[in-house]
Amino acid sequence: MISIQLAESDLKILGCFPVMSQLRPHIEQGKFIEQVRYQMKEGYQIAFLELDEQAVAVAGFRISTCLALGKFLYIDDLVVDELKRSQGYGKQLFQWLIEYARNHGCEHLSLDSGVQRFAAHRFYLTERMSITSHHFGIQL
């Protein structure tokens, strides 16, 4: 059975680690719950699509407000288990995020994606997202 829910307990957060680590391999399992709990203090949440009691798609996100966009939902992390891709799970979770944003009064949904993530870009464009800016950064 498929369900989408927020990971609120430590057990559910840890259950998202195997999928999240495919996108964020630098995060250590032993520090994952602590890091997520810290980010939750700043509004971060994890939603996950569960299939047969196992997370197969995970999204880390936050709701914020800025002058450029108004109230928006920002997706920090979005990943489907590499063995479960192209089966519609990413689409289901993405649509859930859109509805969540609408239900929480957001005017916009956005994310950044590494320039090398071509398959992800195809997915975002298929989901009617637009490339609206360039993101610049500097390592400090």
CSV table of C-alpha atoms in Angstrom, one decimal:
chain,number,residue,atom,x,y,z
A,1,MET,CA,0.0,0.0,0.0
A,2,ILE,CA,1.2,3.5,-0.9
A,3,SER,CA,1.0,6.4,1.5
A,4,ILE,CA,2.6,9.9,1.8
A,5,GLN,CA,3.2,11.4,5.2
A,6,LEU,CA,5.5,13.6,7.1
A,7,ALA,CA,8.4,12.1,9.0
A,8,GLU,CA,7.8,13.3,12.5
A,9,SER,CA,9.2,10.6,14.8
A,10,ASP,CA,12.9,9.7,14.9
A,11,LEU,CA,12.0,6.2,13.6
A,12,LYS,CA,10.3,7.7,10.5
A,13,ILE,CA,13.1,10.2,10.0
A,14,LEU,CA,15.7,7.3,10.1
A,15,GLY,CA,13.5,5.3,7.7
A,16,CYS,CA,14.1,8.0,5.1
A,17,PHE,CA,17.9,7.9,5.4
A,18,PRO,CA,18.6,5.1,2.9
A,19,VAL,CA,16.8,7.1,0.1
A,20,MET,CA,18.0,10.5,1.2
A,21,SER,CA,21.6,9.3,1.4
A,22,GLN,CA,21.4,8.5,-2.4
A,23,LEU,CA,21.1,12.3,-2.9
A,24,ARG,CA,23.2,13.4,0.0
A,25,PRO,CA,25.9,10.8,0.4
A,26,HIS,CA,28.0,13.0,2.6
A,27,ILE,CA,25.5,12.8,5.5
A,28,GLU,CA,26.4,10.0,8.0
A,29,GLN,CA,23.6,7.8,9.2
A,30,GLY,CA,24.6,8.3,12.9
A,31,LYS,CA,24.2,12.1,12.5
A,32,PHE,CA,21.1,12.1,10.3
A,33,ILE,CA,18.4,12.4,12.9
A,34,GLU,CA,20.3,15.1,14.8
A,35,GLN,CA,20.8,17.1,11.6
A,36,VAL,CA,17.2,16.8,10.6
A,37,ARG,CA,16.0,17.8,14.1
A,38,TYR,CA,18.2,20.9,14.0
A,39,GLN,CA,16.8,21.9,10.6
A,40,MET,CA,13.3,21.3,11.8
A,41,LYS,CA,13.8,24.1,14.3
A,42,GLU,CA,14.2,26.3,11.2
A,43,GLY,CA,11.0,25.0,9.5
A,44,TYR,CA,12.4,22.0,7.6
A,45,GLN,CA,10.2,19.0,7.2
A,46,ILE,CA,10.5,15.6,5.5
A,47,ALA,CA,7.7,14.1,3.5
A,48,PHE,CA,8.0,10.5,2.2
A,49,LEU,CA,6.2,8.1,0.0
A,50,GLU,CA,6.0,4.7,1.7
A,51,LEU,CA,5.5,1.5,-0.2
A,52,ASP,CA,5.0,-1.7,1.8
A,53,GLU,CA,6.3,0.1,5.0
A,54,GLN,CA,9.5,1.3,3.3
A,55,ALA,CA,10.3,4.9,2.1
A,56,VAL,CA,10.9,4.9,-1.7
A,57,ALA,CA,10.7,8.7,-2.3
A,58,VAL,CA,11.7,11.4,0.1
A,59,ALA,CA,11.4,15.2,0.0
A,60,GLY,CA,12.9,17.7,2.4
A,61,PHE,CA,11.2,21.1,2.3
A,62,ARG,CA,10.4,24.3,4.1
A,63,ILE,CA,7.9,27.1,3.9
A,64,SER,CA,9.2,30.6,3.9
A,65,THR,CA,8.4,34.1,2.7
A,66,CYS,CA,10.5,36.6,0.7
A,67,LEU,CA,10.0,39.8,-1.2
A,68,ALA,CA,10.6,38.2,-4.6
A,69,LEU,CA,8.1,35.3,-4.3
A,70,GLY,CA,5.8,36.0,-1.3
A,71,LYS,CA,5.0,32.9,0.6
A,72,PHE,CA,6.6,29.8,-1.0
A,73,LEU,CA,7.5,26.2,-0.5
A,74,TYR,CA,11.1,25.5,-1.1
A,75,ILE,CA,12.2,21.9,-1.8
A,76,ASP,CA,15.7,21.3,-0.4
A,77,ASP,CA,15.9,17.6,-1.3
A,78,LEU,CA,13.8,15.4,-3.6
A,79,VAL,CA,14.9,11.9,-4.4
A,80,VAL,CA,13.4,8.5,-5.4
A,81,ASP,CA,15.2,5.3,-4.5
A,82,GLU,CA,17.4,4.4,-7.5
A,83,LEU,CA,15.8,1.0,-7.8
A,84,LYS,CA,12.3,2.5,-7.9
A,85,ARG,CA,12.7,5.3,-10.3
A,86,SER,CA,10.5,5.8,-13.4
A,87,GLN,CA,7.5,4.2,-11.6
A,88,GLY,CA,5.6,7.4,-10.8
A,89,TYR,CA,6.6,7.7,-7.2
A,90,GLY,CA,8.5,11.0,-7.7
A,91,LYS,CA,5.5,12.4,-9.5
A,92,GLN,CA,3.1,11.4,-6.7
A,93,LEU,CA,5.3,13.0,-4.1
A,94,PHE,CA,5.8,16.1,-6.2
A,95,GLN,CA,2.1,16.5,-6.6
A,96,TRP,CA,1.6,16.0,-2.8
A,97,LEU,CA,4.1,18.8,-2.3
A,98,ILE,CA,2.2,21.1,-4.6
A,99,GLU,CA,-1.0,20.4,-2.8
A,100,TYR,CA,0.7,20.9,0.6
A,101,ALA,CA,2.0,24.3,-0.6
A,102,ARG,CA,-1.5,25.3,-1.8
A,103,ASN,CA,-3.1,24.2,1.4
A,104,HIS,CA,-0.6,26.3,3.4
A,105,GLY,CA,-1.2,29.5,1.4
A,106,CYS,CA,1.9,29.4,-0.7
A,107,GLU,CA,2.0,31.4,-3.9
A,108,HIS,CA,5.0,29.6,-5.3
A,109,LEU,CA,7.0,26.3,-5.2
A,110,SER,CA,10.7,26.3,-6.1
A,111,LEU,CA,13.9,24.3,-5.9
A,112,ASP,CA,17.5,24.3,-7.0
A,113,SER,CA,19.0,21.5,-8.9
A,114,GLY,CA,22.6,20.7,-9.6
A,115,VAL,CA,23.6,21.4,-13.2
A,116,GLN,CA,24.7,17.8,-13.7
A,117,ARG,CA,21.3,16.3,-12.8
A,118,PHE,CA,19.9,15.9,-16.3
A,119,ALA,CA,17.3,13.3,-15.4
A,120,ALA,CA,16.0,15.4,-12.6
A,121,HIS,CA,15.7,18.4,-15.0
A,122,ARG,CA,13.7,16.4,-17.4
A,123,PHE,CA,11.4,15.4,-14.6
A,124,TYR,CA,11.0,19.0,-13.4
A,125,LEU,CA,10.3,20.3,-16.9
A,126,THR,CA,7.7,17.5,-17.5
A,127,GLU,CA,6.0,18.6,-14.2
A,128,ARG,CA,5.6,22.1,-15.8
A,129,MET,CA,8.3,23.8,-13.8
A,130,SER,CA,10.2,26.7,-15.4
A,131,ILE,CA,13.8,27.5,-15.3
A,132,THR,CA,13.5,30.9,-13.7
A,133,SER,CA,17.0,31.9,-12.5
A,134,HIS,CA,20.6,30.9,-12.2
A,135,HIS,CA,21.8,30.1,-8.7
A,136,PHE,CA,25.2,31.3,-7.7
A,137,GLY,CA,27.3,30.2,-4.7
A,138,ILE,CA,30.7,30.5,-3.2
A,139,GLN,CA,32.4,28.1,-0.8
A,140,LEU,CA,33.3,29.9,2.5
